[in-house]
PDB file of C-alpha atoms in Angstrom:
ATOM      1  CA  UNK A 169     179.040  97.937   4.170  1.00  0.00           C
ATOM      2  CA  UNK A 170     178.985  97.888   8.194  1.00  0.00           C
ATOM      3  CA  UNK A 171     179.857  95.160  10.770  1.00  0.00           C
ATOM      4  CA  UNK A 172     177.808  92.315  11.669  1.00  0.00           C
ATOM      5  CA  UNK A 173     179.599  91.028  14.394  1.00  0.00           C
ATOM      6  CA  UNK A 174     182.974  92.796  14.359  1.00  0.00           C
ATOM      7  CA  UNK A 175     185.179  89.996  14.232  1.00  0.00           C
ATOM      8  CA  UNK A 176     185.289  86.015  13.389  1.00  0.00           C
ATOM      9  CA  UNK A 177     186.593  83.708  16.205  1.00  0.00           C
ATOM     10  CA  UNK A 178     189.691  83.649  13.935  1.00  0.00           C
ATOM     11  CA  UNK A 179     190.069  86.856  14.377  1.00  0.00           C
ATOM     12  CA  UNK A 180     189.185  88.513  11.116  1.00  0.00           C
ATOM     13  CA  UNK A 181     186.549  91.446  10.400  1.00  0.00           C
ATOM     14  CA  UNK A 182     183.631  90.315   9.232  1.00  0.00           C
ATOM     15  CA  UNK A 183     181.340  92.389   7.546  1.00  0.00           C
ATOM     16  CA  UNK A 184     177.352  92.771   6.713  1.00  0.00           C
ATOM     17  CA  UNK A 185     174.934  94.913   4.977  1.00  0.00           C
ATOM     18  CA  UNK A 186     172.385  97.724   6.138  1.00  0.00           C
ATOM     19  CA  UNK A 187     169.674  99.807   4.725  1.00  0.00           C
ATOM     20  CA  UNK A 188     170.284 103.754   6.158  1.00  0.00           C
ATOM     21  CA  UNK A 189     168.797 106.676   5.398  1.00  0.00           C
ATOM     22  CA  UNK A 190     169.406 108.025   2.005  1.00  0.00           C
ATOM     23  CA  UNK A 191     171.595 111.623   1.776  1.00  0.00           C
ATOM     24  CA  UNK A 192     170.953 112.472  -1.900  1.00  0.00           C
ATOM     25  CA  UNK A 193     175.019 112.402  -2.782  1.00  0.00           C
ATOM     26  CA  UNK A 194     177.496 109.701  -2.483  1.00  0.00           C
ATOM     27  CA  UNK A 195     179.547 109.095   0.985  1.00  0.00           C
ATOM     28  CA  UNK A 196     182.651 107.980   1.997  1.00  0.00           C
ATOM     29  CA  UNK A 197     182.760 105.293   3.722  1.00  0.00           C
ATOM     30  CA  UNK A 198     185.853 102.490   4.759  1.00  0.00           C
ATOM     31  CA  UNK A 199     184.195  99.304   4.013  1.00  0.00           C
ATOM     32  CA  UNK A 200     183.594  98.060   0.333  1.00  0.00           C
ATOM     33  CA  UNK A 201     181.554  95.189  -1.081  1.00  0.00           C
ATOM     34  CA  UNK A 202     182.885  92.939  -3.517  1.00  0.00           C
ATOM     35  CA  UNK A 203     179.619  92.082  -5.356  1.00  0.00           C
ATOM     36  CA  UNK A 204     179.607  95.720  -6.576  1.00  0.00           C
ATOM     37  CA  UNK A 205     182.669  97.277  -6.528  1.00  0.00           C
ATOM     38  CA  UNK A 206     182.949  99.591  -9.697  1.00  0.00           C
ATOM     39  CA  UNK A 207     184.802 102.578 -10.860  1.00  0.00           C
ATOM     40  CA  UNK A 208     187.883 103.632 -13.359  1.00  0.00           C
ATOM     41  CA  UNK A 209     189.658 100.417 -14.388  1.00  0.00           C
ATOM     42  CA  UNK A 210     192.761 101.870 -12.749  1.00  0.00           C
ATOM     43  CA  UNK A 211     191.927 100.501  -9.600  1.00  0.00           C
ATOM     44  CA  UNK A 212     191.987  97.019 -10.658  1.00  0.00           C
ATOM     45  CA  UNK A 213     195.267  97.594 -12.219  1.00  0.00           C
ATOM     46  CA  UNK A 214     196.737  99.728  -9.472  1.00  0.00           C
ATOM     47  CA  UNK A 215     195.460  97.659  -6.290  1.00  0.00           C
ATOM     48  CA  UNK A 216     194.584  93.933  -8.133  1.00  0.00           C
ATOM     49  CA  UNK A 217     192.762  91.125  -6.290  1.00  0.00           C
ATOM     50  CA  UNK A 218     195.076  88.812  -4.245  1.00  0.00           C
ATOM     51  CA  UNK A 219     194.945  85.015  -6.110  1.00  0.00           C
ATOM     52  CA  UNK A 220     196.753  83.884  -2.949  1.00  0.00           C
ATOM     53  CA  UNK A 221     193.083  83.781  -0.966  1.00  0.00           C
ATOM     54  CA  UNK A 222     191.863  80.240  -1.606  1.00  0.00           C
ATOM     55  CA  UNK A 223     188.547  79.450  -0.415  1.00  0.00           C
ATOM     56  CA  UNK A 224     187.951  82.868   1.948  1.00  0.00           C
ATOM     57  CA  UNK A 225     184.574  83.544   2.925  1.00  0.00           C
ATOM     58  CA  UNK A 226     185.458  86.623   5.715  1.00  0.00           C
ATOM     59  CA  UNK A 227     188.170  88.891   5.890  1.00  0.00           C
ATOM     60  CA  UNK A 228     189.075  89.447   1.643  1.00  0.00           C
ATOM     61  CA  UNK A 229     186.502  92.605   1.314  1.00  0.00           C
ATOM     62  CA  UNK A 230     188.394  93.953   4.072  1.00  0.00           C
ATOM     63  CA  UNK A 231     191.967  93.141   3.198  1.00  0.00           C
ATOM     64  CA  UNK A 232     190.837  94.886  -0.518  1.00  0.00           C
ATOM     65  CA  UNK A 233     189.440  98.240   1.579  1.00  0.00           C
ATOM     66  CA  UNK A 234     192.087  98.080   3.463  1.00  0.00           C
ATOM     67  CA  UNK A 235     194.743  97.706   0.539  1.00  0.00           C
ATOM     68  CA  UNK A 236     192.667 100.375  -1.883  1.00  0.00           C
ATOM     69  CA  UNK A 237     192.425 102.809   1.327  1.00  0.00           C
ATOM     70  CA  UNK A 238     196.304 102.913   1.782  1.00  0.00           C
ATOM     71  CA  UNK A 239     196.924 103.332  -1.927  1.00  0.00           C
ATOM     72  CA  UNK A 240     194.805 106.288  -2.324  1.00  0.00           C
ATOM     73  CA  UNK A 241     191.683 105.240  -2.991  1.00  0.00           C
ATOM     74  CA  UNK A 242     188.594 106.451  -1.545  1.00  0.00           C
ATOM     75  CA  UNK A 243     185.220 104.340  -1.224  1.00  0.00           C
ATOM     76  CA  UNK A 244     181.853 105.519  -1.319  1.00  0.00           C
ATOM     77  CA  UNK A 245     178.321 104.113  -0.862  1.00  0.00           C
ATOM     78  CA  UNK A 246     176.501 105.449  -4.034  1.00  0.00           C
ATOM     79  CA  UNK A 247     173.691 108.280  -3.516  1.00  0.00           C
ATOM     80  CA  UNK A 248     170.363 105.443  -3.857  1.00  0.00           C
ATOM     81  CA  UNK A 249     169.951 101.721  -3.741  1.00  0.00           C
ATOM     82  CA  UNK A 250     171.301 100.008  -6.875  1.00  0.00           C
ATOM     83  CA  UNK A 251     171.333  96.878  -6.200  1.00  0.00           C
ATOM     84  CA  UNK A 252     170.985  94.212  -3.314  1.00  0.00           C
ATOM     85  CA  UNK A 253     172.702  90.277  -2.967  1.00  0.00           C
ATOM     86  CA  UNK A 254     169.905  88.172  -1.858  1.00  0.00           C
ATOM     87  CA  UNK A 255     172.167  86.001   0.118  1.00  0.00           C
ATOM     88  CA  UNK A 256     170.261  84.009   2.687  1.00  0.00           C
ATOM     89  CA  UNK A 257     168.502  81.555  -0.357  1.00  0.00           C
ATOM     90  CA  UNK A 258     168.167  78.397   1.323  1.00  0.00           C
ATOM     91  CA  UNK A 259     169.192  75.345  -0.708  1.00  0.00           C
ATOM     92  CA  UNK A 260     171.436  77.612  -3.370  1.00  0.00           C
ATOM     93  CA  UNK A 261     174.901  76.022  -3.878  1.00  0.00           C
ATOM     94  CA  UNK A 262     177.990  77.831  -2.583  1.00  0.00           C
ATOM     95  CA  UNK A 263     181.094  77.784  -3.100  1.00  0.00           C
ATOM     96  CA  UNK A 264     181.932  74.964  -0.413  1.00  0.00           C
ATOM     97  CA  UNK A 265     179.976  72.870  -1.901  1.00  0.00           C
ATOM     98  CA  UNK A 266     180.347  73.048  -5.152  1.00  0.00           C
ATOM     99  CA  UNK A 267     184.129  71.634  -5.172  1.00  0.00           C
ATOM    100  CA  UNK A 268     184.386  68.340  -3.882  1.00  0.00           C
ATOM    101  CA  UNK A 269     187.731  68.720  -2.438  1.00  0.00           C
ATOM    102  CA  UNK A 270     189.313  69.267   1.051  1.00  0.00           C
ATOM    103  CA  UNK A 271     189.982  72.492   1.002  1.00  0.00           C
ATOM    104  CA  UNK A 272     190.503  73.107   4.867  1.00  0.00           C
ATOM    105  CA  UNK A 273     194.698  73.945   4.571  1.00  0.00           C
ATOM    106  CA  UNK A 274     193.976  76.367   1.382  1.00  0.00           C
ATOM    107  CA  UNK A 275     191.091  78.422   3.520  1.00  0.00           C
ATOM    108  CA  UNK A 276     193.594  78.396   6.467  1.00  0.00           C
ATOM    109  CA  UNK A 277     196.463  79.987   4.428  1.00  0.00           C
ATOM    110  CA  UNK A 278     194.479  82.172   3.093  1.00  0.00           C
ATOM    111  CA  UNK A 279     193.043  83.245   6.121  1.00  0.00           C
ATOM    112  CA  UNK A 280     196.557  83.774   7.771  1.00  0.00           C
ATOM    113  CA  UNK A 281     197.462  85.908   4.778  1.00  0.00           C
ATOM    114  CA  UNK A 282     194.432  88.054   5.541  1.00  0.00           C
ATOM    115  CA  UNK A 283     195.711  88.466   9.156  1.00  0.00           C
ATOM    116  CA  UNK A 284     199.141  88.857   8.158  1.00  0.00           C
ATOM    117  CA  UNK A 285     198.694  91.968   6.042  1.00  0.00           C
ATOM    118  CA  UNK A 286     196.167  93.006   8.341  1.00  0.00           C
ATOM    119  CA  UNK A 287     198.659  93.067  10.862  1.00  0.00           C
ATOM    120  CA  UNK A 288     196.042  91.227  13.261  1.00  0.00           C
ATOM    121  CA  UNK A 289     196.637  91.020  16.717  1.00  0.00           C
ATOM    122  CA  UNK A 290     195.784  88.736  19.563  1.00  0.00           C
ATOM    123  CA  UNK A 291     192.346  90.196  21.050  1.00  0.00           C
ATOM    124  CA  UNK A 292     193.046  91.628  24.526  1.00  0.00           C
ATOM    125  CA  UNK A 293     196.509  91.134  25.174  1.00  0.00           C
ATOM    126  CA  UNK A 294     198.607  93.968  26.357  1.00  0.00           C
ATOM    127  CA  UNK A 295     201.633  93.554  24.532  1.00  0.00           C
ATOM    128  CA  UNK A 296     199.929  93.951  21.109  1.00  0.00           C
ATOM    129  CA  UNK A 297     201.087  90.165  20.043  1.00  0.00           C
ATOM    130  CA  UNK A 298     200.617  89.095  16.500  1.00  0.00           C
ATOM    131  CA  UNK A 299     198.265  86.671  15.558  1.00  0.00           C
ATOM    132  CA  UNK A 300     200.276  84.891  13.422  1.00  0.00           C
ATOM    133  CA  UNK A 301     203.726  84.732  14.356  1.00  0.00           C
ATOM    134  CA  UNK A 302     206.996  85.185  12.226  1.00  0.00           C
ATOM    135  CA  UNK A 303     207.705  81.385  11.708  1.00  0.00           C
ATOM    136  CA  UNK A 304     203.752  80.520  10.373  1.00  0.00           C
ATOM    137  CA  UNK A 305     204.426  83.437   7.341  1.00  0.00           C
ATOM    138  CA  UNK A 306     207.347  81.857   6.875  1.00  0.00           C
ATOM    139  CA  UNK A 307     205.995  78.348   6.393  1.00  0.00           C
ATOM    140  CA  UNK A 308     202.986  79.442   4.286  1.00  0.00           C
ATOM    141  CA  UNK A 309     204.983  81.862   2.509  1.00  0.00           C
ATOM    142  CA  UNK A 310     202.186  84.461   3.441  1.00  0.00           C
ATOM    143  CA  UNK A 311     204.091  87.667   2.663  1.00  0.00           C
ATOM    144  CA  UNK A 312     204.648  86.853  -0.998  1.00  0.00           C
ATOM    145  CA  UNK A 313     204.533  89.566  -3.412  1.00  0.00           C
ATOM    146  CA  UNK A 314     203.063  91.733  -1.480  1.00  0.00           C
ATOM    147  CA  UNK A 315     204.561  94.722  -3.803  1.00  0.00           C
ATOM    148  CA  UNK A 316     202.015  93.549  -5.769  1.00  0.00           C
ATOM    149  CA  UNK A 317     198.982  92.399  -3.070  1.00  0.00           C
ATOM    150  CA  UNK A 318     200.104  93.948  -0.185  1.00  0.00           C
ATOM    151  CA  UNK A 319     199.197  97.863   1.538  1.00  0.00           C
ATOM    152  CA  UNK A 320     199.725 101.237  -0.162  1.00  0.00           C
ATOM    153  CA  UNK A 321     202.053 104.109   0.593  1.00  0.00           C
ATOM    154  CA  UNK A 322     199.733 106.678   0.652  1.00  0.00           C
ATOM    155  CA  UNK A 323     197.939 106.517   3.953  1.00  0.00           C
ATOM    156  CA  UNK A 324     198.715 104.038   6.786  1.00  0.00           C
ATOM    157  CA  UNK A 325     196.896 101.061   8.636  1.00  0.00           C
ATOM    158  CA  UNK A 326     196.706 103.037  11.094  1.00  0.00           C
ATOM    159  CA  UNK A 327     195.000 105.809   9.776  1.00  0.00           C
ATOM    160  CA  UNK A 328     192.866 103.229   8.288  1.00  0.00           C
ATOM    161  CA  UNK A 329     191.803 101.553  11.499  1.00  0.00           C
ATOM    162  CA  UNK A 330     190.750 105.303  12.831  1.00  0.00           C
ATOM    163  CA  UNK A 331     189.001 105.842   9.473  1.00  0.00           C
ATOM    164  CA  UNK A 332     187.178 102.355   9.940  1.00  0.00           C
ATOM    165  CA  UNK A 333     186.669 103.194  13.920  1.00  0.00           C
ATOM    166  CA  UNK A 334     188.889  99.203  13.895  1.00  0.00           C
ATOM    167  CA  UNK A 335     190.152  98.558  17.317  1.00  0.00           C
ATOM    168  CA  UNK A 336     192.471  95.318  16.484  1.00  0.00           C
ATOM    169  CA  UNK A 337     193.544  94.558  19.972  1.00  0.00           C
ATOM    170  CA  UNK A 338     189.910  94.220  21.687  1.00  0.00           C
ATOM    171  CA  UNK A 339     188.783  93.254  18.281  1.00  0.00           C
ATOM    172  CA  UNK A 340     186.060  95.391  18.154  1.00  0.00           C
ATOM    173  CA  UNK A 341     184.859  97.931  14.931  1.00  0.00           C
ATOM    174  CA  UNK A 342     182.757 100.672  16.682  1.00  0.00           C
ATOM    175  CA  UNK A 343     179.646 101.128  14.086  1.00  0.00           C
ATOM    176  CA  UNK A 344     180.989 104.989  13.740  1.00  0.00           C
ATOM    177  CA  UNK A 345     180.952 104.354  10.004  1.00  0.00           C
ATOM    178  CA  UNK A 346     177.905 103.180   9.662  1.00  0.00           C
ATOM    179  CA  UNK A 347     176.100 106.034  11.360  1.00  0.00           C
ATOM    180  CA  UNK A 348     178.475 108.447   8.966  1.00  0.00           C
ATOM    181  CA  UNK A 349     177.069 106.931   6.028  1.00  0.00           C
ATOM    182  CA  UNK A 350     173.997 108.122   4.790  1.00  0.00           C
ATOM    183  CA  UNK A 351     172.837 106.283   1.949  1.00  0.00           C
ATOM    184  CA  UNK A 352     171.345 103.006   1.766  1.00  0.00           C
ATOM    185  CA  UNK A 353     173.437 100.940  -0.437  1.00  0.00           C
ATOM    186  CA  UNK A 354     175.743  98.647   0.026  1.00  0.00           C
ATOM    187  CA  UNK A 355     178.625  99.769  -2.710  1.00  0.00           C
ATOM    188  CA  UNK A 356     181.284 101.747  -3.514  1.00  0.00           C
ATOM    189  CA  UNK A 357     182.784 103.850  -6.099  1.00  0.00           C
ATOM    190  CA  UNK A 358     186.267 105.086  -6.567  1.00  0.00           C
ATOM    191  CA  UNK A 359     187.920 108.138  -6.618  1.00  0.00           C
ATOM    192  CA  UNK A 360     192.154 108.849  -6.696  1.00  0.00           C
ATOM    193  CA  UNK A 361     193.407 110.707  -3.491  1.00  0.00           C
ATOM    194  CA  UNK A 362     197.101 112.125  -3.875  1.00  0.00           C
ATOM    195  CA  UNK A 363     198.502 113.311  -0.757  1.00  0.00           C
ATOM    196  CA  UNK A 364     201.248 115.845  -0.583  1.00  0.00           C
TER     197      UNK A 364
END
């Protein structure tokens, strides 16, 4: 996975696709894709997907990098293309249509609640101000069981955002990972790190 155009204008990473040149071995990389995440079923039992991200379209690949990352897990692109998500079909249903419902307050909670773990700040600012401010988690209850859905121990946000070359307050991702990466898929596998 690498960045399409770093971030939404709410503020959120999005991310994209890429072909690269292929290395012959897996490579670690920061960003996974949830059409093809696989691996040991611990993962999905030790970090599980947040059911508090209604309607999301940007920002919960991230937010589940981001939350694997910092509880030890490492993501790879595999060694050779696998498999691709044909995306752009015009005319096939998606999920916003599909549902004939008003969905517009779920999408923004769950959006906040990406931001809100993500610790996403206002772009350019020098005083490194939150997006979203104590009293809207409050109201949308956006740091609910986070023991559960929330970051990892293991390794930091911070660490993270050097990992993923994420620059939150001039909401920029520097491609940096994407020129690491040497294969041309667009997955991940998993692998436990313990850290002493």
């Amino acid at each position: 996975m690498c960045i399409r155009d770093s971030y939404t204008p709410a503020g959120i990473i999005r991310l994209d696709s890429r072909f690269l040149r292929t290395s012959g071995r897996p490579t670690e990389q920061p960003f996974a894709a949830a059409g093809f995440v696989f691996g040991d079923a611990a993962f999905a039992h030790h970090t599980p997907f947040d059911p508090h991200l209604y309607y999301i379209f940007d920002g919960e690949e991230v937010l589940y990098s981001v939350r694997l990352w910092t509880r030890g897990w490492n993501l790879y692109t595999p060694r050779e293309e696998l498999l691709f998500h044909h995306y752009a079909r015009h005319g096939a249903p998606r999920f916003w249509s599909l549902k004939k419902t008003n969905y517009g307050a779920q999408q923004l909670r769950g959006n906040n609640r990406v931001k809100y773990i993500m610790q996403s700040l206002k772009v350019n600012t020098t005083t490194n101000e939150p997006l979203i401010d104590a009293k809207t988690a409050k109201e949308q209850r956006l740091g609910r069981e986070l023991v559960y859905y929330g970051l990892g121990s293991i390794r930091s946000l911070e660490e993270y955002r050097a990992f993923g070359s994420i620059e939150p307050a001039t909401w920029k991702v520097r491609n940096e990972a994407c020129t690491r990466i040497e294969s041309r898929s667009p997955g991940f596998v998993h692998k436990y790190h313990h850290r002493n």
